[in-house]
PDB file of C-alpha atoms and ligand atoms in Angstrom:
ATOM      1  CA  MET A   1      70.006 -30.727-106.168  1.00 44.00           C
ATOM      2  CA  LYS A   2      70.845 -32.385-102.926  1.00 45.00           C
ATOM      3  CA  GLU A   3      73.224 -29.574-101.645  1.00 45.00           C
ATOM      4  CA  ARG A   4      70.170 -27.297-101.231  1.00 50.00           C
ATOM      5  CA  GLU A   5      69.446 -29.057 -98.029  1.00 64.00           C
ATOM      6  CA  ASN A   6      73.015 -28.936 -96.647  1.00 79.00           C
ATOM      7  CA  SER A   7      74.593 -26.451 -94.393  1.00 90.00           C
ATOM      8  CA  LEU A   8      76.745 -23.701 -95.823  1.00 92.00           C
ATOM      9  CA  GLU A   9      79.877 -25.518 -94.820  1.00 93.00           C
ATOM     10  CA  GLU A  10      78.685 -28.608 -96.676  1.00 94.00           C
ATOM     11  CA  GLN A  11      77.624 -26.505 -99.726  1.00 94.00           C
ATOM     12  CA  ILE A  12      81.268 -25.004 -99.640  1.00 96.00           C
ATOM     13  CA  GLU A  13      82.848 -28.447 -99.397  1.00 97.00           C
ATOM     14  CA  ILE A  14      80.797 -30.011-102.203  1.00 96.00           C
ATOM     15  CA  ILE A  15      81.134 -27.114-104.651  1.00 97.00           C
ATOM     16  CA  ALA A  16      84.892 -26.466-103.944  1.00 98.00           C
ATOM     17  CA  LYS A  17      85.503 -30.167-104.838  1.00 97.00           C
ATOM     18  CA  ARG A  18      83.498 -29.868-108.075  1.00 97.00           C
ATOM     19  CA  PHE A  19      85.258 -26.528-108.948  1.00 98.00           C
ATOM     20  CA  LEU A  20      88.733 -28.066-108.525  1.00 97.00           C
ATOM     21  CA  GLU A  21      87.760 -31.101-110.683  1.00 96.00           C
ATOM     22  CA  LYS A  22      86.354 -28.851-113.457  1.00 96.00           C
ATOM     23  CA  SER A  23      89.293 -26.502-113.427  1.00 96.00           C
ATOM     24  CA  LYS A  24      91.767 -29.256-114.064  1.00 95.00           C
ATOM     25  CA  LYS A  25      91.255 -28.848-117.838  1.00 92.00           C
ATOM     26  CA  LYS A  26      89.546 -25.471-118.242  1.00 96.00           C
ATOM     27  CA  GLU A  27      90.399 -21.829-117.835  1.00 96.00           C
ATOM     28  CA  ILE A  28      88.578 -19.740-115.298  1.00 97.00           C
ATOM     29  CA  GLN A  29      86.986 -16.293-115.808  1.00 97.00           C
ATOM     30  CA  ILE A  30      86.198 -14.501-112.638  1.00 96.00           C
ATOM     31  CA  ILE A  31      83.525 -11.780-112.613  1.00 97.00           C
ATOM     32  CA  SER A  32      83.392  -9.756-109.489  1.00 95.00           C
ATOM     33  CA  HIS A  33      81.639  -6.663-108.053  1.00 93.00           C
ATOM     34  CA  PHE A  34      83.094  -3.208-108.105  1.00 89.00           C
ATOM     35  CA  ASP A  35      82.990  -2.512-104.415  1.00 88.00           C
ATOM     36  CA  THR A  36      85.134  -3.256-101.414  1.00 85.00           C
ATOM     37  CA  ASP A  37      83.539  -6.526-100.852  1.00 91.00           C
ATOM     38  CA  GLY A  38      83.818  -7.656-104.440  1.00 92.00           C
ATOM     39  CA  ILE A  39      87.365  -6.449-104.893  1.00 89.00           C
ATOM     40  CA  THR A  40      88.496  -8.223-101.696  1.00 91.00           C
ATOM     41  CA  SER A  41      86.658 -11.383-102.832  1.00 95.00           C
ATOM     42  CA  ALA A  42      88.490 -11.264-106.184  1.00 94.00           C
ATOM     43  CA  THR A  43      91.804 -10.635-104.495  1.00 92.00           C
ATOM     44  CA  ILE A  44      91.442 -13.716-102.305  1.00 94.00           C
ATOM     45  CA  MET A  45      90.424 -15.818-105.271  1.00 96.00           C
ATOM     46  CA  ILE A  46      93.274 -14.520-107.530  1.00 94.00           C
ATOM     47  CA  GLN A  47      95.837 -15.331-104.843  1.00 93.00           C
ATOM     48  CA  THR A  48      94.452 -18.781-104.301  1.00 96.00           C
ATOM     49  CA  LEU A  49      94.302 -19.623-108.089  1.00 96.00           C
ATOM     50  CA  LYS A  50      97.803 -18.309-108.590  1.00 94.00           C
ATOM     51  CA  GLU A  51      99.077 -20.652-105.915  1.00 95.00           C
ATOM     52  CA  LEU A  52      97.214 -23.569-107.652  1.00 96.00           C
ATOM     53  CA  ASP A  53      98.863 -22.484-110.873  1.00 95.00           C
ATOM     54  CA  LYS A  54      95.530 -22.170-112.681  1.00 96.00           C
ATOM     55  CA  ARG A  55      94.824 -20.117-115.802  1.00 94.00           C
ATOM     56  CA  PHE A  56      92.319 -17.369-115.178  1.00 94.00           C
ATOM     57  CA  SER A  57      91.079 -13.856-116.063  1.00 95.00           C
ATOM     58  CA  VAL A  58      89.286 -11.199-113.992  1.00 94.00           C
ATOM     59  CA  LYS A  59      86.687  -8.783-114.768  1.00 93.00           C
ATOM     60  CA  ILE A  60      85.221  -6.300-112.179  1.00 92.00           C
ATOM     61  CA  VAL A  61      81.813  -4.824-112.993  1.00 94.00           C
ATOM     62  CA  LYS A  62      79.551  -2.221-111.319  1.00 91.00           C
ATOM     63  CA  ASN A  63      76.411  -3.916-112.522  1.00 92.00           C
ATOM     64  CA  LEU A  64      76.014  -7.430-113.916  1.00 94.00           C
ATOM     65  CA  GLU A  65      73.993  -6.469-116.980  1.00 93.00           C
ATOM     66  CA  LYS A  66      72.449  -9.013-119.387  1.00 94.00           C
ATOM     67  CA  GLU A  67      74.988  -7.873-122.104  1.00 95.00           C
ATOM     68  CA  ILE A  68      77.934  -8.593-119.978  1.00 95.00           C
ATOM     69  CA  ILE A  69      76.691 -12.218-119.323  1.00 97.00           C
ATOM     70  CA  GLU A  70      75.804 -12.715-123.006  1.00 96.00           C
ATOM     71  CA  ASN A  71      79.285 -11.719-124.087  1.00 96.00           C
ATOM     72  CA  LEU A  72      81.182 -14.029-121.825  1.00 96.00           C
ATOM     73  CA  PRO A  73      83.157 -16.850-123.465  1.00 96.00           C
ATOM     74  CA  LYS A  74      81.207 -20.086-123.091  1.00 95.00           C
ATOM     75  CA  ASP A  75      84.023 -22.471-123.081  1.00 92.00           C
ATOM     76  CA  LYS A  76      85.502 -21.330-119.783  1.00 96.00           C
ATOM     77  CA  ILE A  77      84.494 -21.910-116.199  1.00 97.00           C
ATOM     78  CA  THR A  78      82.557 -18.790-115.109  1.00 98.00           C
ATOM     79  CA  LEU A  79      83.141 -17.822-111.446  1.00 98.00           C
ATOM     80  CA  PHE A  80      80.919 -15.066-110.126  1.00 98.00           C
ATOM     81  CA  LEU A  81      81.848 -13.432-106.851  1.00 98.00           C
ATOM     82  CA  ASP A  82      79.651 -11.151-104.746  1.00 96.00           C
ATOM     83  CA  LEU A  83      77.070 -11.010-107.486  1.00 96.00           C
ATOM     84  CA  ALA A  84      74.861 -13.024-109.912  1.00 96.00           C
ATOM     85  CA  SER A  85      72.424 -14.453-107.408  1.00 95.00           C
ATOM     86  CA  GLY A  86      69.675 -12.441-109.146  1.00 94.00           C
ATOM     87  CA  SER A  87      70.848 -13.137-112.689  1.00 96.00           C
ATOM     88  CA  ILE A  88      69.956 -16.789-113.024  1.00 96.00           C
ATOM     89  CA  PRO A  89      67.704 -16.397-116.124  1.00 96.00           C
ATOM     90  CA  TYR A  90      70.498 -14.339-117.978  1.00 96.00           C
ATOM     91  CA  ILE A  91      72.958 -17.010-117.159  1.00 96.00           C
ATOM     92  CA  LEU A  92      70.641 -19.612-118.592  1.00 96.00           C
ATOM     93  CA  ASP A  93      69.954 -17.659-121.658  1.00 95.00           C
ATOM     94  CA  ALA A  94      73.614 -17.149-122.360  1.00 96.00           C
ATOM     95  CA  LYS A  95      74.085 -20.892-122.195  1.00 94.00           C
ATOM     96  CA  LEU A  96      77.225 -20.682-120.095  1.00 95.00           C
ATOM     97  CA  LYS A  97      78.504 -24.130-119.224  1.00 90.00           C
ATOM     98  CA  ASP A  98      80.386 -24.423-115.961  1.00 96.00           C
ATOM     99  CA  VAL A  99      78.895 -21.787-113.709  1.00 98.00           C
ATOM    100  CA  PHE A 100      79.887 -21.191-110.096  1.00 98.00           C
ATOM    101  CA  ILE A 101      78.440 -18.463-107.982  1.00 98.00           C
ATOM    102  CA  ILE A 102      79.761 -17.402-104.520  1.00 98.00           C
ATOM    103  CA  ASP A 103      77.407 -14.694-103.341  1.00 97.00           C
ATOM    104  CA  HIS A 104      75.337 -13.504-100.536  1.00 94.00           C
ATOM    105  CA  HIS A 105      72.670 -11.433-102.310  1.00 93.00           C
ATOM    106  CA  GLU A 106      69.087 -12.458-102.436  1.00 92.00           C
ATOM    107  CA  ILE A 107      68.053 -15.416-104.541  1.00 93.00           C
ATOM    108  CA  ILE A 108      64.898 -14.629-106.529  1.00 91.00           C
ATOM    109  CA  HIS A 109      64.741 -17.459-109.068  1.00 92.00           C
ATOM    110  CA  GLU A 110      64.779 -21.206-108.827  1.00 93.00           C
ATOM    111  CA  ILE A 111      68.323 -22.443-109.229  1.00 93.00           C
ATOM    112  CA  PRO A 112      68.712 -25.271-111.818  1.00 94.00           C
ATOM    113  CA  LYS A 113      71.115 -28.020-110.724  1.00 91.00           C
ATOM    114  CA  GLU A 114      73.720 -27.350-113.368  1.00 93.00           C
ATOM    115  CA  ILE A 115      74.568 -24.028-111.709  1.00 97.00           C
ATOM    116  CA  ASN A 116      76.623 -24.196-108.621  1.00 97.00           C
ATOM    117  CA  VAL A 117      75.729 -21.724-106.004  1.00 97.00           C
ATOM    118  CA  ILE A 118      77.227 -21.021-102.588  1.00 96.00           C
ATOM    119  CA  ASN A 119      74.878 -18.687-100.889  1.00 96.00           C
ATOM    120  CA  PRO A 120      73.725 -18.525 -97.138  1.00 93.00           C
ATOM    121  CA  GLU A 121      70.184 -18.058 -98.410  1.00 92.00           C
ATOM    122  CA  LEU A 122      70.280 -21.721 -99.434  1.00 91.00           C
ATOM    123  CA  ALA A 123      71.356 -22.781 -95.942  1.00 87.00           C
ATOM    124  CA  GLN A 124      70.716 -21.233 -92.555  1.00 80.00           C
ATOM    125  CA  LYS A 125      70.810 -17.633 -93.951  1.00 79.00           C
ATOM    126  CA  GLN A 126      73.744 -16.491 -91.770  1.00 82.00           C
ATOM    127  CA  LYS A 127      74.980 -13.030 -92.316  1.00 85.00           C
ATOM    128  CA  ILE A 128      78.208 -13.186 -94.138  1.00 90.00           C
ATOM    129  CA  SER A 129      79.853 -10.991 -96.827  1.00 91.00           C
ATOM    130  CA  GLY A 130      80.895 -12.086-100.275  1.00 95.00           C
ATOM    131  CA  SER A 131      84.470 -11.894 -99.208  1.00 94.00           C
ATOM    132  CA  GLY A 132      83.649 -14.082 -96.238  1.00 94.00           C
ATOM    133  CA  LEU A 133      82.224 -16.664 -98.437  1.00 96.00           C
ATOM    134  CA  THR A 134      85.093 -16.500-100.841  1.00 97.00           C
ATOM    135  CA  TYR A 135      87.482 -16.880 -97.971  1.00 97.00           C
ATOM    136  CA  LEU A 136      85.777 -19.968 -96.637  1.00 97.00           C
ATOM    137  CA  PHE A 137      85.736 -21.478-100.220  1.00 98.00           C
ATOM    138  CA  CYS A 138      89.437 -20.818-100.594  1.00 98.00           C
ATOM    139  CA  LYS A 139      90.273 -22.074 -97.098  1.00 97.00           C
ATOM    140  CA  GLN A 140      88.354 -25.286 -98.057  1.00 97.00           C
ATOM    141  CA  ILE A 141      90.628 -25.565-101.119  1.00 97.00           C
ATOM    142  CA  ASP A 142      93.797 -25.096 -98.989  1.00 97.00           C
ATOM    143  CA  LYS A 143      93.921 -24.513 -95.237  1.00 96.00           C
ATOM    144  CA  LYS A 144      97.009 -22.220 -95.799  1.00 96.00           C
ATOM    145  CA  ASN A 145      94.600 -19.666 -97.349  1.00 96.00           C
ATOM    146  CA  LYS A 146      93.848 -18.767 -93.819  1.00 93.00           C
ATOM    147  CA  LYS A 147      96.290 -15.977 -94.355  1.00 90.00           C
ATOM    148  CA  PHE A 148      93.644 -14.186 -96.411  1.00 92.00           C
ATOM    149  CA  ALA A 149      91.301 -13.669 -93.318  1.00 91.00           C
ATOM    150  CA  LYS A 150      92.235 -10.046 -93.046  1.00 85.00           C
ATOM    151  CA  LEU A 151      91.087  -9.400 -96.575  1.00 86.00           C
ATOM    152  CA  ALA A 152      87.755 -11.045 -95.853  1.00 90.00           C
ATOM    153  CA  ILE A 153      87.258  -8.860 -92.862  1.00 86.00           C
ATOM    154  CA  LEU A 154      87.991  -5.750 -94.934  1.00 81.00           C
ATOM    155  CA  GLY A 155      85.310  -6.784 -97.379  1.00 86.00           C
ATOM    156  CA  MET A 156      82.955  -7.480 -94.598  1.00 85.00           C
ATOM    157  CA  ILE A 157      83.478  -3.929 -93.021  1.00 77.00           C
ATOM    158  CA  GLY A 158      83.106  -2.450 -96.574  1.00 74.00           C
ATOM    159  CA  ASP A 159      79.637  -4.130 -96.759  1.00 76.00           C
ATOM    160  CA  PHE A 160      78.477  -2.849 -93.379  1.00 63.00           C
ATOM    161  CA  LEU A 161      77.806  -6.222 -92.072  1.00 54.00           C
ATOM    162  CA  GLU A 162      79.961  -5.631 -88.991  1.00 49.00           C
ATOM    163  CA  LYS A 163      76.892  -4.798 -86.985  1.00 55.00           C
ATOM    164  CA  GLU A 164      75.832  -8.408 -87.014  1.00 60.00           C
ATOM    165  CA  ILE A 165      78.863 -10.535 -86.380  1.00 65.00           C
ATOM    166  CA  GLY A 166      77.772 -14.058 -86.331  1.00 71.00           C
ATOM    167  CA  LYS A 167      79.615 -17.244 -85.583  1.00 74.00           C
ATOM    168  CA  LEU A 168      81.019 -17.511 -89.133  1.00 80.00           C
ATOM    169  CA  ASN A 169      82.421 -13.959 -89.100  1.00 80.00           C
ATOM    170  CA  ASN A 170      83.800 -14.429 -85.602  1.00 79.00           C
ATOM    171  CA  GLY A 171      85.708 -17.504 -86.862  1.00 84.00           C
ATOM    172  CA  ILE A 172      87.234 -15.401 -89.697  1.00 85.00           C
ATOM    173  CA  MET A 173      88.169 -12.695 -87.338  1.00 82.00           C
ATOM    174  CA  ASN A 174      90.083 -15.284 -85.163  1.00 82.00           C
ATOM    175  CA  ASP A 175      91.808 -16.607 -88.333  1.00 85.00           C
ATOM    176  CA  GLY A 176      92.998 -13.156 -89.229  1.00 81.00           C
ATOM    177  CA  GLU A 177      94.037 -12.385 -85.576  1.00 79.00           C
ATOM    178  CA  ILE A 178      91.887  -9.257 -85.726  1.00 78.00           C
ATOM    179  CA  GLN A 179      91.131  -7.360 -82.601  1.00 74.00           C
ATOM    180  CA  LYS A 180      87.979  -5.503 -82.024  1.00 75.00           C
ATOM    181  CA  LYS A 181      87.717  -2.638 -79.595  1.00 73.00           C
ATOM    182  CA  ARG A 182      84.886  -0.356 -78.666  1.00 72.00           C
ATOM    183  CA  GLY A 183      85.681   3.278 -78.746  1.00 72.00           C
ATOM    184  CA  LEU A 184      85.749   6.651 -80.367  1.00 74.00           C
ATOM    185  CA  LEU A 185      85.391   6.449 -84.138  1.00 77.00           C
ATOM    186  CA  ILE A 186      88.010   9.144 -84.860  1.00 76.00           C
ATOM    187  CA  TYR A 187      90.356   8.305 -87.616  1.00 75.00           C
ATOM    188  CA  PRO A 188      93.246   7.413 -87.423  1.00 79.00           C
ATOM    189  CA  SER A 189      92.983   5.518 -84.208  1.00 80.00           C
ATOM    190  CA  THR A 190      96.691   4.626 -84.284  1.00 83.00           C
ATOM    191  CA  ARG A 191      98.184   8.200 -84.233  1.00 88.00           C
ATOM    192  CA  PRO A 192      98.957  10.117 -81.085  1.00 92.00           C
ATOM    193  CA  LEU A 193      95.815  11.710 -79.755  1.00 92.00           C
ATOM    194  CA  ASN A 194      97.042  15.307 -80.121  1.00 93.00           C
ATOM    195  CA  ARG A 195      97.452  14.801 -83.906  1.00 91.00           C
ATOM    196  CA  THR A 196      94.244  12.791 -84.441  1.00 89.00           C
ATOM    197  CA  LEU A 197      92.151  15.369 -82.595  1.00 90.00           C
ATOM    198  CA  GLU A 198      93.748  18.404 -84.292  1.00 91.00           C
ATOM    199  CA  PHE A 199      92.985  17.001 -87.748  1.00 88.00           C
ATOM    200  CA  CYS A 200      89.613  15.491 -86.778  1.00 83.00           C
ATOM    201  CA  SER A 201      86.762  16.877 -88.871  1.00 77.00           C
ATOM    202  CA  ASP A 202      84.256  14.085 -88.375  1.00 74.00           C
ATOM    203  CA  PRO A 203      82.995  14.717 -85.889  1.00 77.00           C
ATOM    204  CA  TYR A 204      83.948  18.467 -85.886  1.00 82.00           C
ATOM    205  CA  ILE A 205      84.769  19.342 -82.345  1.00 85.00           C
ATOM    206  CA  PRO A 206      84.420  22.993 -81.617  1.00 86.00           C
ATOM    207  CA  GLU A 207      87.502  24.799 -80.341  1.00 88.00           C
ATOM    208  CA  VAL A 208      89.482  21.540 -80.733  1.00 89.00           C
ATOM    209  CA  THR A 209      89.516  20.633 -84.419  1.00 89.00           C
ATOM    210  CA  GLY A 210      92.248  22.661 -86.110  1.00 90.00           C
ATOM    211  CA  ASP A 211      93.219  24.287 -82.812  1.00 91.00           C
ATOM    212  CA  ILE A 212      96.299  22.764 -81.111  1.00 92.00           C
ATOM    213  CA  LYS A 213      95.799  24.848 -77.958  1.00 94.00           C
ATOM    214  CA  GLY A 214      92.148  23.582 -77.699  1.00 93.00           C
ATOM    215  CA  VAL A 215      93.441  19.995 -78.252  1.00 94.00           C
ATOM    216  CA  LEU A 216      95.914  20.213 -75.458  1.00 94.00           C
ATOM    217  CA  GLU A 217      93.357  21.760 -73.132  1.00 93.00           C
ATOM    218  CA  LEU A 218      90.842  18.915 -73.865  1.00 92.00           C
ATOM    219  CA  LEU A 219      93.474  16.299 -73.271  1.00 94.00           C
ATOM    220  CA  ARG A 220      94.442  17.991 -69.962  1.00 93.00           C
ATOM    221  CA  GLU A 221      90.850  18.034 -68.955  1.00 90.00           C
ATOM    222  CA  ALA A 222      90.437  14.320 -69.778  1.00 90.00           C
ATOM    223  CA  GLY A 223      93.575  13.633 -67.596  1.00 92.00           C
ATOM    224  CA  LEU A 224      95.515  12.369 -70.609  1.00 93.00           C
ATOM    225  CA  ASN A 225      99.027  13.495 -70.269  1.00 92.00           C
ATOM    226  CA  PRO A 226     101.952  12.829 -72.654  1.00 92.00           C
ATOM    227  CA  ILE A 227     104.374  10.163 -71.628  1.00 90.00           C
ATOM    228  CA  ASN A 228     108.045  11.180 -72.557  1.00 90.00           C
ATOM    229  CA  GLY A 229     106.516  13.958 -74.659  1.00 89.00           C
ATOM    230  CA  LYS A 230     104.237  11.589 -76.602  1.00 93.00           C
ATOM    231  CA  TYR A 231     100.423  11.161 -76.258  1.00 95.00           C
ATOM    232  CA  LYS A 232      98.738   7.814 -76.521  1.00 93.00           C
ATOM    233  CA  SER A 233      96.662   6.858 -79.544  1.00 90.00           C
ATOM    234  CA  ILE A 234      93.053   5.986 -79.273  1.00 86.00           C
ATOM    235  CA  ILE A 235      93.630   2.142 -79.379  1.00 84.00           C
ATOM    236  CA  GLU A 236      96.234   2.492 -76.576  1.00 86.00           C
ATOM    237  CA  LEU A 237      93.652   3.957 -74.104  1.00 87.00           C
ATOM    238  CA  ASN A 238      92.315   1.786 -71.365  1.00 85.00           C
ATOM    239  CA  ASP A 239      88.541   1.824 -70.739  1.00 81.00           C
ATOM    240  CA  GLU A 240      88.750   4.539 -68.145  1.00 85.00           C
ATOM    241  CA  GLU A 241      90.813   6.859 -70.306  1.00 88.00           C
ATOM    242  CA  MET A 242      88.646   6.219 -73.272  1.00 85.00           C
ATOM    243  CA  GLU A 243      85.558   7.221 -71.116  1.00 81.00           C
ATOM    244  CA  ARG A 244      87.186  10.417 -69.816  1.00 84.00           C
ATOM    245  CA  LEU A 245      88.144  11.395 -73.424  1.00 86.00           C
ATOM    246  CA  ILE A 246      84.617  10.746 -74.686  1.00 81.00           C
ATOM    247  CA  THR A 247      83.128  12.809 -71.835  1.00 78.00           C
ATOM    248  CA  ALA A 248      85.550  15.646 -72.599  1.00 83.00           C
ATOM    249  CA  ILE A 249      84.579  15.594 -76.271  1.00 83.00           C
ATOM    250  CA  MET A 250      80.875  15.334 -75.534  1.00 77.00           C
ATOM    251  CA  LEU A 251      81.123  18.364 -73.363  1.00 77.00           C
ATOM    252  CA  ARG A 252      82.347  20.293 -76.387  1.00 78.00           C
ATOM    253  CA  ASN A 253      79.076  19.584 -78.155  1.00 69.00           C
ATOM    254  CA  PRO A 254      80.392  18.070 -81.309  1.00 63.00           C
ATOM    255  CA  LYS A 255      77.742  17.979 -84.093  1.00 61.00           C
ATOM    256  CA  SER A 256      77.360  14.229 -83.801  1.00 57.00           C
ATOM    257  CA  LYS A 257      75.355  12.066 -81.500  1.00 53.00           C
ATOM    258  CA  THR A 258      77.077   9.643 -79.133  1.00 51.00           C
ATOM    259  CA  ARG A 259      75.708   6.822 -81.241  1.00 51.00           C
ATOM    260  CA  GLU A 260      77.595   8.105 -84.312  1.00 62.00           C
ATOM    261  CA  ILE A 261      81.004   8.721 -82.689  1.00 66.00           C
ATOM    262  CA  LEU A 262      81.151   5.523 -80.739  1.00 69.00           C
ATOM    263  CA  GLY A 263      81.500   2.175 -82.452  1.00 70.00           C
ATOM    264  CA  ASP A 264      83.675  -0.908 -83.062  1.00 73.00           C
ATOM    265  CA  ILE A 265      87.169  -0.228 -84.158  1.00 72.00           C
ATOM    266  CA  TYR A 266      88.823  -3.157 -86.077  1.00 73.00           C
ATOM    267  CA  LEU A 267      92.551  -3.497 -85.790  1.00 71.00           C
ATOM    268  CA  ILE A 268      94.000  -5.336 -88.717  1.00 69.00           C
ATOM    269  CA  LYS A 269      97.670  -5.949 -89.024  1.00 67.00           C
ATOM    270  CA  PHE A 270      99.157  -5.565 -92.477  1.00 65.00           C
ATOM    271  CA  PHE A 271     102.795  -6.038 -92.957  1.00 61.00           C
ATOM    272  CA  ASN A 272     103.180  -6.099 -89.199  1.00 57.00           C
ATOM    273  CA  ARG A 273     101.715  -2.625 -88.613  1.00 61.00           C
ATOM    274  CA  LEU A 274      98.336  -1.947 -87.106  1.00 59.00           C
TER     275      LEU A 274
HETATM  276 MN1   MN B   1      78.789  -7.890-100.935  1.00 59.72          MN
END
């Protein structure tokens, strides 16, 4: 019971140790959530367990129904990721033995001491995604799992927690060498602007979207000229250029408010490409 009073970091440390001890002899079954956060959580865990040469299986579910829990083998370690915080009574009914939950959803029921839960609700209630928690857990197991920080951030963005980046998430962003830049949310932000704008449908920019002549006119107006025949991409713009581009787009009255077309762009390196 004591870990309830501990910080999230302490919870992670204590429970990771217990998990490693238990998994010496037993096989692990991972149950994770069918969304970006759950799938990235499972991916981080799978890679970590593979490197530890553990035996495990994975199940990804849309909803953690009572039946799913009832039908789980009872002799294995059950590791729930990004779900199960609200399923404590089902878990008890199913008489599962070694249960670990790494999740950030609301806790409704009293947690009995035989169930190991890592959840920010039990500590300082920091905002963190399931993938962020799984990442911190795996990094606790082995520092070299820092390499999975990018996956944790993907899950975090998938869960729309990016609006409230706290200390924990910032730490993970640093681990993953992820850059954040404020700018136009037009995808993809890494292609030359003339292409990005031509194919841009969200927001739809009148006389620009699908109209290469209009695109070039807008870029000229914004004072953005090609260098050696090539336009910069959104992420290559400096603040002043970004502002000029935004103004030029806003003058075309796209059917979106400023609020919706501006935001944080996350730049993640995968295989050395942004
Ligand atoms: Mn989640």
